[in-house]
Amino acid sequence: MEYQNLQFSNDNGFVTITISREKALNALNKQTMLELEQYFSKDGLEKIDSIKGIILTGAGTKAFVAGADIKEFLGMDTEGGMAMAQRGHDIFFAIERFPRPVIAAVNGFALGGGCELAMACHMRICSENARFGQPEVNLGIIPGYGGTQRLIQYIGKGKAMELLMTADMIKADEAHRLGLVNHVVAQEELLAKARAILEKIASKGPLAIAKIIASVNAYFDHQQDGFNSEVRSFGATTGTSDFVEGATAFVEKRKANFTGK
Ligand code: DAK
C-alpha cells in the first residue's frame, strides 16, 4: 500500500512516523486510519526485527492530531458509528500491543481522537504548547476510540469524568501533573527526548521489552474483563436460591440460611 498521510523516516531502526495533514491539523480521516492500521497491524510487524522503537508525531508545530476528521462523520448512523468505533479500537489496540516501544511525541493539540491516539501509545512526551482534551460532548457524541477507557487509566476516574463531561482542554504542565504525559520539553527538543528514551530501551533485551508491553497491557485487559465478568457474575448470583433466601431473610429480619444453590 502506498502511504499518503503518514511519512516515515528510519534512522538505524528508530522509526519516526509523522501524521501529515497539517492543513487539517493532522485530523484522523479514513485514509490516515487505514494507513495506521496497515503499519501497526502489518508492515511494521513484518519488519519487527529491524525496528528498535517508534516515535509517532504530527506535522508542523501546532497540532499532534486535532481529532477525528469531523467533516467525515457527518450523517453517520448508529450502525456506521459502531463499525467505525470497533475498527478504531482494533487499530489503536494494534498500536498499544505493538511489540516495540511506541512514543507519542505530542507537538501541539491532541484532541478527541488525537488524545486517544496518544493514549494508545506506550508513553507520551509533549512540547510546552501541547493541549489535551476530549471535546466530543461538544459535538453531541462520546469518544469512540477508547478515550473513556484509557483516560481513566492515566488520570483516574474523577478527573477523567470531569474532562470527558466538560470537554475542557488542559495544558502540558497539567497533563504532566495528572500523569497523562511522561515529560514536557521545548518544541525543538521533543523528538530528541523521545529518541533518547528509545535508545535507552533499545539497549535492553527486545524480548523482555516485548513482554513488558504485553504484561502491562494484560493488567488493563483484566480490568476491562473485570467489569464484564462482574455483569455475568452478578446475573448468575441473582438467579440463585441463595439470593431469594438472602433477600427474604433481610425482609423478614432473620439470619439467612444459605444452601449454596
Ligand atoms: N477535523 C477536521 N478538520 C479539522 C479538525 C478536525 N477535528 N480540527 C481542525 N480542523 C481544520 C479546520 O476545519 C481548519 O480547516 P479550514 O477551515 O482551514 O479548511 C484547519 O483545521 C485549522 O483549524 P482552525 O482554523 O480551527 O485552527 P484554530 O487555531 O483556530 O483552532 C482548534 C484550533 C484545534 C482549537 C480548532 O481547530 C478545533 O477546535 N478543532 C476541532 C477540535 C475537535 O473538536 N476535534 C474533534 C474532537 S471529536 C468516532 C470515533 C472517534 C471520534 C468520533 C467518532 N466514531 C467511532 C464514530 C472522535 C471524535 C473527535 O475526535
mmCIF file of C-alpha atoms and ligand atoms in Angstrom:
data_model
loop_
_atom_site.group_PDB
_atom_site.id
_atom_site.type_symbol
_atom_site.label_atom_id
_atom_site.label_comp_id
_atom_site.label_asym_id
_atom_site.label_seq_id
_atom_site.Cartn_x
_atom_site.Cartn_y
_atom_site.Cartn_z
ATOM 1 C CA MET A 1 0.000 0.000 0.000
ATOM 2 C CA GLU A 2 1.196 3.473 -0.768
ATOM 3 C CA TYR A 3 1.170 5.759 2.242
ATOM 4 C CA GLN A 4 -0.269 9.233 1.604
ATOM 5 C CA ASN A 5 -0.764 10.741 5.058
ATOM 6 C CA LEU A 6 1.951 9.019 7.069
ATOM 7 C CA GLN A 7 5.560 9.963 6.454
ATOM 8 C CA PHE A 8 8.311 7.667 7.629
ATOM 9 C CA SER A 9 11.934 8.141 8.486
ATOM 10 C CA ASN A 10 14.135 5.337 9.729
ATOM 11 C CA ASP A 11 17.425 6.105 11.411
ATOM 12 C CA ASN A 12 19.180 2.889 12.298
ATOM 13 C CA GLY A 13 15.949 1.182 13.388
ATOM 14 C CA PHE A 14 14.472 4.214 15.148
ATOM 15 C CA VAL A 15 11.374 4.926 13.088
ATOM 16 C CA THR A 16 9.612 8.278 13.139
ATOM 17 C CA ILE A 17 6.060 8.299 11.788
ATOM 18 C CA THR A 18 4.654 11.744 11.080
ATOM 19 C CA ILE A 19 0.949 12.227 10.522
ATOM 20 C CA SER A 20 0.989 14.738 7.712
ATOM 21 C CA ARG A 21 -2.259 16.588 7.156
ATOM 22 C CA GLU A 22 -1.038 19.872 8.519
ATOM 23 C CA LYS A 23 -3.759 21.997 6.902
ATOM 24 C CA ALA A 24 -6.412 19.988 8.756
ATOM 25 C CA LEU A 25 -4.299 19.963 11.942
ATOM 26 C CA ASN A 26 -3.488 16.312 11.187
ATOM 27 C CA ALA A 27 -7.087 15.218 11.841
ATOM 28 C CA LEU A 28 -7.568 11.470 11.527
ATOM 29 C CA ASN A 29 -9.515 10.883 8.349
ATOM 30 C CA LYS A 30 -10.361 7.430 6.996
ATOM 31 C CA GLN A 31 -7.220 7.264 4.871
ATOM 32 C CA THR A 32 -4.985 8.077 7.834
ATOM 33 C CA MET A 33 -6.718 5.424 9.950
ATOM 34 C CA LEU A 34 -6.230 2.936 7.119
ATOM 35 C CA GLU A 35 -2.531 3.751 6.989
ATOM 36 C CA LEU A 36 -2.115 3.434 10.765
ATOM 37 C CA GLU A 37 -3.836 0.061 10.524
ATOM 38 C CA GLN A 38 -1.599 -1.020 7.652
ATOM 39 C CA TYR A 39 1.560 -0.111 9.507
ATOM 40 C CA PHE A 40 0.815 -1.316 13.027
ATOM 41 C CA SER A 41 -1.078 -4.475 12.018
ATOM 42 C CA LYS A 42 1.033 -5.491 9.039
ATOM 43 C CA ASP A 43 4.023 -3.619 7.621
ATOM 44 C CA GLY A 44 5.573 -2.759 10.982
ATOM 45 C CA LEU A 45 5.120 -6.292 12.299
ATOM 46 C CA GLU A 46 6.693 -7.765 9.174
ATOM 47 C CA LYS A 47 9.798 -5.635 9.731
ATOM 48 C CA ILE A 48 9.811 -6.009 13.506
ATOM 49 C CA ASP A 49 13.343 -7.441 13.746
ATOM 50 C CA SER A 50 14.782 -4.274 12.232
ATOM 51 C CA ILE A 51 12.742 -1.873 14.396
ATOM 52 C CA LYS A 52 14.104 -0.595 17.704
ATOM 53 C CA GLY A 53 11.314 1.808 18.524
ATOM 54 C CA ILE A 54 8.779 4.194 17.067
ATOM 55 C CA ILE A 55 8.073 7.884 17.544
ATOM 56 C CA LEU A 56 4.610 8.972 16.440
ATOM 57 C CA THR A 57 4.169 12.694 15.886
ATOM 58 C CA GLY A 58 2.217 15.267 13.893
ATOM 59 C CA ALA A 59 3.411 17.521 11.093
ATOM 60 C CA GLY A 60 4.134 21.146 11.991
ATOM 61 C CA THR A 61 4.274 22.788 15.391
ATOM 62 C CA LYS A 62 0.581 23.404 16.029
ATOM 63 C CA ALA A 63 -1.058 20.019 16.290
ATOM 64 C CA PHE A 64 -0.282 16.417 17.035
ATOM 65 C CA VAL A 65 -3.781 15.423 15.917
ATOM 66 C CA ALA A 66 -6.812 17.730 16.394
ATOM 67 C CA GLY A 67 -9.260 14.840 16.460
ATOM 68 C CA ALA A 68 -11.068 12.522 14.165
ATOM 69 C CA ASP A 69 -11.877 14.317 10.928
ATOM 70 C CA ILE A 70 -15.182 15.909 11.855
ATOM 71 C CA LYS A 71 -16.015 16.558 8.216
ATOM 72 C CA GLU A 72 -16.109 12.812 7.522
ATOM 73 C CA PHE A 73 -18.520 11.691 10.197
ATOM 74 C CA LEU A 74 -21.413 13.995 9.476
ATOM 75 C CA GLY A 75 -24.548 11.977 8.778
ATOM 76 C CA MET A 76 -23.232 8.766 10.298
ATOM 77 C CA ASP A 77 -25.905 6.441 11.682
ATOM 78 C CA THR A 78 -25.725 4.174 14.748
ATOM 79 C CA GLU A 79 -24.589 1.146 12.778
ATOM 80 C CA GLY A 80 -21.896 3.118 10.949
ATOM 81 C CA GLY A 81 -20.737 4.697 14.204
ATOM 82 C CA MET A 82 -20.413 1.319 15.916
ATOM 83 C CA ALA A 83 -18.499 -0.143 12.987
ATOM 84 C CA MET A 84 -16.161 2.848 12.935
ATOM 85 C CA ALA A 85 -15.597 2.675 16.687
ATOM 86 C CA GLN A 86 -14.878 -1.054 16.586
ATOM 87 C CA ARG A 87 -12.396 -0.616 13.766
ATOM 88 C CA GLY A 88 -10.764 2.307 15.550
ATOM 89 C CA HIS A 89 -10.437 0.199 18.685
ATOM 90 C CA ASP A 90 -8.747 -2.568 16.704
ATOM 91 C CA ILE A 91 -6.267 -0.124 15.162
ATOM 92 C CA PHE A 92 -5.440 1.528 18.487
ATOM 93 C CA PHE A 93 -5.098 -1.889 20.166
ATOM 94 C CA ALA A 94 -2.564 -2.786 17.462
ATOM 95 C CA ILE A 95 -0.540 0.284 18.491
ATOM 96 C CA GLU A 96 -0.921 -0.474 22.196
ATOM 97 C CA ARG A 97 0.151 -4.091 21.640
ATOM 98 C CA PHE A 98 2.962 -3.323 19.195
ATOM 99 C CA PRO A 99 5.977 -5.288 20.473
ATOM 100 C CA ARG A 100 8.408 -2.368 20.255
ATOM 101 C CA PRO A 101 8.091 0.857 22.272
ATOM 102 C CA VAL A 102 5.865 3.456 20.663
ATOM 103 C CA ILE A 103 6.233 7.010 21.998
ATOM 104 C CA ALA A 104 3.774 9.751 21.105
ATOM 105 C CA ALA A 105 5.708 12.997 20.612
ATOM 106 C CA VAL A 106 2.805 15.387 21.111
ATOM 107 C CA ASN A 107 3.752 18.623 19.368
ATOM 108 C CA GLY A 108 0.553 20.632 19.857
ATOM 109 C CA PHE A 109 -3.189 19.934 20.054
ATOM 110 C CA ALA A 110 -4.082 16.350 20.971
ATOM 111 C CA LEU A 111 -7.859 16.489 20.978
ATOM 112 C CA GLY A 112 -10.539 13.835 20.739
ATOM 113 C CA GLY A 113 -9.191 11.054 18.541
ATOM 114 C CA GLY A 114 -5.766 12.708 18.807
ATOM 115 C CA CYS A 115 -5.709 12.417 22.582
ATOM 116 C CA GLU A 116 -6.975 8.847 22.185
ATOM 117 C CA LEU A 117 -4.191 8.071 19.728
ATOM 118 C CA ALA A 118 -1.559 9.475 22.087
ATOM 119 C CA MET A 119 -3.034 7.418 24.929
ATOM 120 C CA ALA A 120 -2.787 4.227 22.860
ATOM 121 C CA CYS A 121 0.994 4.749 22.621
ATOM 122 C CA HIS A 122 3.214 3.360 25.373
ATOM 123 C CA MET A 123 4.382 6.792 26.527
ATOM 124 C CA ARG A 124 3.715 10.441 25.805
ATOM 125 C CA ILE A 125 6.280 13.222 25.623
ATOM 126 C CA CYS A 126 4.878 16.644 24.805
ATOM 127 C CA SER A 127 6.022 20.119 23.887
ATOM 128 C CA GLU A 128 5.153 23.091 26.095
ATOM 129 C CA ASN A 129 2.441 24.260 23.676
ATOM 130 C CA ALA A 130 0.611 20.911 23.748
ATOM 131 C CA ARG A 131 -3.073 20.872 24.687
ATOM 132 C CA PHE A 132 -5.059 17.764 25.562
ATOM 133 C CA GLY A 133 -8.794 17.225 25.661
ATOM 134 C CA GLN A 134 -11.742 15.055 24.791
ATOM 135 C CA PRO A 135 -14.202 17.590 23.338
ATOM 136 C CA GLU A 136 -16.576 15.034 21.812
ATOM 137 C CA VAL A 137 -19.510 16.085 24.001
ATOM 138 C CA ASN A 138 -19.363 19.464 22.251
ATOM 139 C CA LEU A 139 -20.433 17.544 19.156
ATOM 140 C CA GLY A 140 -23.066 15.521 20.970
ATOM 141 C CA ILE A 141 -21.058 12.292 20.890
ATOM 142 C CA ILE A 142 -18.677 10.466 23.199
ATOM 143 C CA PRO A 143 -15.105 9.384 22.475
ATOM 144 C CA GLY A 144 -15.156 6.395 20.118
ATOM 145 C CA TYR A 145 -11.509 5.352 20.008
ATOM 146 C CA GLY A 146 -11.069 4.198 23.588
ATOM 147 C CA GLY A 147 -10.985 7.598 25.319
ATOM 148 C CA THR A 148 -13.464 6.732 28.047
ATOM 149 C CA GLN A 149 -11.371 3.702 28.980
ATOM 150 C CA ARG A 150 -7.771 4.871 28.625
ATOM 151 C CA LEU A 151 -8.128 8.336 30.169
ATOM 152 C CA ILE A 152 -9.148 6.698 33.457
ATOM 153 C CA GLN A 153 -6.044 4.524 33.331
ATOM 154 C CA TYR A 154 -3.779 7.568 33.255
ATOM 155 C CA ILE A 155 -5.508 10.215 35.361
ATOM 156 C CA GLY A 156 -8.075 8.360 37.482
ATOM 157 C CA LYS A 157 -11.843 8.224 37.379
ATOM 158 C CA GLY A 158 -12.808 11.547 38.946
ATOM 159 C CA LYS A 159 -10.600 13.746 36.781
ATOM 160 C CA ALA A 160 -11.423 11.668 33.683
ATOM 161 C CA MET A 161 -15.128 12.205 34.365
ATOM 162 C CA GLU A 162 -14.516 15.941 34.581
ATOM 163 C CA LEU A 163 -12.528 16.214 31.354
ATOM 164 C CA LEU A 164 -14.877 13.920 29.436
ATOM 165 C CA MET A 165 -18.015 15.742 30.567
ATOM 166 C CA THR A 166 -16.785 19.344 30.453
ATOM 167 C CA ALA A 167 -14.720 18.991 27.247
ATOM 168 C CA ASP A 168 -12.109 21.186 28.947
ATOM 169 C CA MET A 169 -8.698 21.382 27.342
ATOM 170 C CA ILE A 170 -5.677 21.046 29.615
ATOM 171 C CA LYS A 171 -2.196 22.449 29.118
ATOM 172 C CA ALA A 172 1.026 20.476 29.001
ATOM 173 C CA ASP A 173 2.011 21.140 32.615
ATOM 174 C CA GLU A 174 -1.353 19.975 33.928
ATOM 175 C CA ALA A 175 -1.244 16.894 31.701
ATOM 176 C CA HIS A 176 2.142 16.172 33.246
ATOM 177 C CA ARG A 177 0.914 16.764 36.785
ATOM 178 C CA LEU A 178 -2.009 14.415 36.195
ATOM 179 C CA GLY A 179 0.190 11.646 34.770
ATOM 180 C CA LEU A 180 -1.092 11.830 31.225
ATOM 181 C CA VAL A 181 2.348 12.686 29.848
ATOM 182 C CA ASN A 182 5.763 11.464 30.947
ATOM 183 C CA HIS A 183 7.775 14.591 30.122
ATOM 184 C CA VAL A 184 7.236 18.157 28.918
ATOM 185 C CA VAL A 185 10.025 19.706 26.846
ATOM 186 C CA ALA A 186 10.562 22.603 24.468
ATOM 187 C CA GLN A 187 9.190 22.009 20.974
ATOM 188 C CA GLU A 188 12.691 21.818 19.476
ATOM 189 C CA GLU A 189 13.747 19.164 21.990
ATOM 190 C CA LEU A 190 10.690 16.950 21.545
ATOM 191 C CA LEU A 191 11.964 14.392 19.055
ATOM 192 C CA ALA A 192 15.401 14.239 20.680
ATOM 193 C CA LYS A 193 13.859 13.483 24.073
ATOM 194 C CA ALA A 194 11.699 10.710 22.606
ATOM 195 C CA ARG A 195 14.718 9.327 20.766
ATOM 196 C CA ALA A 196 16.851 9.337 23.919
ATOM 197 C CA ILE A 197 14.252 7.250 25.732
ATOM 198 C CA LEU A 198 14.004 4.835 22.814
ATOM 199 C CA GLU A 199 17.793 4.480 22.702
ATOM 200 C CA LYS A 200 17.895 3.593 26.371
ATOM 201 C CA ILE A 201 15.169 0.977 25.849
ATOM 202 C CA ALA A 202 16.968 -0.385 22.775
ATOM 203 C CA SER A 203 19.968 -1.248 24.950
ATOM 204 C CA LYS A 204 17.812 -3.829 26.777
ATOM 205 C CA GLY A 205 16.708 -7.239 25.550
ATOM 206 C CA PRO A 206 13.968 -6.802 22.928
ATOM 207 C CA LEU A 207 12.151 -9.954 24.024
ATOM 208 C CA ALA A 208 11.961 -8.635 27.567
ATOM 209 C CA ILE A 209 10.711 -5.274 26.309
ATOM 210 C CA ALA A 210 8.018 -7.010 24.240
ATOM 211 C CA LYS A 211 6.978 -8.955 27.324
ATOM 212 C CA ILE A 212 6.867 -5.793 29.432
ATOM 213 C CA ILE A 213 4.458 -4.277 26.904
ATOM 214 C CA ALA A 214 2.312 -7.419 26.868
ATOM 215 C CA SER A 215 2.305 -7.778 30.650
ATOM 216 C CA VAL A 216 1.445 -4.167 31.413
ATOM 217 C CA ASN A 217 -1.349 -4.282 28.843
ATOM 218 C CA ALA A 218 -2.635 -7.515 30.379
ATOM 219 C CA TYR A 219 -3.272 -5.733 33.648
ATOM 220 C CA PHE A 220 -5.654 -3.349 31.946
ATOM 221 C CA ASP A 221 -7.322 -6.065 29.869
ATOM 222 C CA HIS A 222 -8.031 -7.760 33.124
ATOM 223 C CA GLN A 223 -9.619 -4.555 34.441
ATOM 224 C CA GLN A 224 -11.944 -4.393 31.432
ATOM 225 C CA ASP A 225 -12.747 -8.092 31.699
ATOM 226 C CA GLY A 226 -13.390 -7.476 35.366
ATOM 227 C CA PHE A 227 -16.383 -5.303 34.560
ATOM 228 C CA ASN A 228 -17.745 -7.824 32.033
ATOM 229 C CA SER A 229 -17.100 -10.556 34.491
ATOM 230 C CA GLU A 230 -18.957 -8.598 37.162
ATOM 231 C CA VAL A 231 -22.013 -8.315 34.922
ATOM 232 C CA ARG A 232 -22.003 -12.063 34.221
ATOM 233 C CA SER A 233 -21.344 -12.944 37.829
ATOM 234 C CA PHE A 234 -23.976 -10.593 39.140
ATOM 235 C CA GLY A 235 -26.527 -12.106 36.739
ATOM 236 C CA ALA A 236 -25.552 -15.593 37.829
ATOM 237 C CA THR A 237 -25.977 -14.836 41.527
ATOM 238 C CA THR A 238 -29.342 -13.156 41.094
ATOM 239 C CA GLY A 239 -30.702 -16.417 39.655
ATOM 240 C CA THR A 240 -29.924 -18.498 42.755
ATOM 241 C CA SER A 241 -31.992 -19.837 45.634
ATOM 242 C CA ASP A 242 -29.436 -18.262 47.943
ATOM 243 C CA PHE A 243 -30.318 -14.799 46.630
ATOM 244 C CA VAL A 244 -34.027 -15.457 47.222
ATOM 245 C CA GLU A 245 -33.191 -16.709 50.724
ATOM 246 C CA GLY A 246 -30.848 -13.803 51.491
ATOM 247 C CA ALA A 247 -33.293 -11.143 50.319
ATOM 248 C CA THR A 248 -36.215 -12.848 52.063
ATOM 249 C CA ALA A 249 -34.267 -13.177 55.295
ATOM 250 C CA PHE A 250 -33.429 -9.477 55.177
ATOM 251 C CA VAL A 251 -37.072 -8.524 54.744
ATOM 252 C CA GLU A 252 -38.098 -10.939 57.488
ATOM 253 C CA LYS A 253 -35.337 -9.594 59.771
ATOM 254 C CA ARG A 254 -33.826 -13.025 60.363
ATOM 255 C CA LYS A 255 -30.470 -14.698 59.661
ATOM 256 C CA ALA A 256 -30.213 -16.242 56.201
ATOM 257 C CA ASN A 257 -29.893 -19.981 55.832
ATOM 258 C CA PHE A 258 -27.822 -20.446 52.663
ATOM 259 C CA THR A 259 -27.684 -23.805 50.892
ATOM 260 C CA GLY A 260 -25.225 -22.993 48.114
ATOM 261 C CA LYS A 261 -27.847 -23.467 45.407
HETATM 262 N N1 DAK B 1 -11.493 17.617 11.790
HETATM 263 C C1 DAK B 1 -11.414 18.222 10.565
HETATM 264 N N2 DAK B 1 -10.802 19.378 10.370
HETATM 265 C C2 DAK B 1 -10.254 19.999 11.433
HETATM 266 C C3 DAK B 1 -10.307 19.441 12.727
HETATM 267 C C4 DAK B 1 -10.963 18.179 12.880
HETATM 268 N N3 DAK B 1 -11.015 17.560 14.058
HETATM 269 N N4 DAK B 1 -9.690 20.287 13.580
HETATM 270 C C5 DAK B 1 -9.274 21.334 12.837
HETATM 271 N N5 DAK B 1 -9.610 21.172 11.543
HETATM 272 C C6 DAK B 1 -9.353 22.058 10.429
HETATM 273 C C7 DAK B 1 -10.232 23.283 10.496
HETATM 274 O O1 DAK B 1 -11.501 22.997 9.948
HETATM 275 C C8 DAK B 1 -9.444 24.247 9.652
HETATM 276 O O2 DAK B 1 -9.648 23.918 8.291
HETATM 277 P P1 DAK B 1 -10.009 25.080 7.226
HETATM 278 O O3 DAK B 1 -11.216 25.733 7.746
HETATM 279 O O4 DAK B 1 -8.797 25.971 7.219
HETATM 280 O O5 DAK B 1 -10.214 24.316 5.939
HETATM 281 C C9 DAK B 1 -7.995 23.890 9.991
HETATM 282 O O6 DAK B 1 -8.025 22.578 10.523
HETATM 283 C C10 DAK B 1 -7.358 24.799 11.019
HETATM 284 O O7 DAK B 1 -8.217 24.830 12.151
HETATM 285 P P2 DAK B 1 -8.704 26.183 12.832
HETATM 286 O O8 DAK B 1 -8.774 27.289 11.831
HETATM 287 O O9 DAK B 1 -9.934 25.870 13.600
HETATM 288 O O10 DAK B 1 -7.489 26.498 13.811
HETATM 289 P P3 DAK B 1 -7.539 27.291 15.181
HETATM 290 O O11 DAK B 1 -6.131 27.536 15.560
HETATM 291 O O12 DAK B 1 -8.447 28.466 15.092
HETATM 292 O O13 DAK B 1 -8.173 26.274 16.234
HETATM 293 C C11 DAK B 1 -8.522 24.128 17.295
HETATM 294 C C12 DAK B 1 -7.529 25.114 16.586
HETATM 295 C C13 DAK B 1 -7.810 22.808 17.470
HETATM 296 C C14 DAK B 1 -8.885 24.718 18.656
HETATM 297 C C15 DAK B 1 -9.796 24.012 16.402
HETATM 298 O O14 DAK B 1 -9.376 23.650 15.104
HETATM 299 C C16 DAK B 1 -10.731 22.969 16.897
HETATM 300 O O15 DAK B 1 -11.475 23.200 17.858
HETATM 301 N N6 DAK B 1 -10.739 21.832 16.194
HETATM 302 C C17 DAK B 1 -11.691 20.797 16.483
HETATM 303 C C18 DAK B 1 -11.291 20.073 17.735
HETATM 304 C C19 DAK B 1 -12.259 18.946 17.909
HETATM 305 O O16 DAK B 1 -13.403 19.172 18.291
HETATM 306 N N7 DAK B 1 -11.803 17.808 17.499
HETATM 307 C C20 DAK B 1 -12.673 16.680 17.329
HETATM 308 C C21 DAK B 1 -12.869 16.045 18.609
HETATM 309 S S1 DAK B 1 -14.084 14.840 18.377
HETATM 310 C C22 DAK B 1 -15.879 8.075 16.285
HETATM 311 C C23 DAK B 1 -14.686 7.832 16.862
HETATM 312 C C24 DAK B 1 -13.931 8.874 17.294
HETATM 313 C C25 DAK B 1 -14.389 10.132 17.155
HETATM 314 C C26 DAK B 1 -15.614 10.372 16.567
HETATM 315 C C27 DAK B 1 -16.359 9.345 16.134
HETATM 316 N N8 DAK B 1 -16.668 7.032 15.832
HETATM 317 C C28 DAK B 1 -16.258 5.683 16.117
HETATM 318 C C29 DAK B 1 -17.916 7.236 15.121
HETATM 319 C C30 DAK B 1 -13.584 11.209 17.611
HETATM 320 C C31 DAK B 1 -14.103 12.413 17.613
HETATM 321 C C32 DAK B 1 -13.249 13.534 17.868
HETATM 322 O O17 DAK B 1 -12.045 13.475 17.759
#
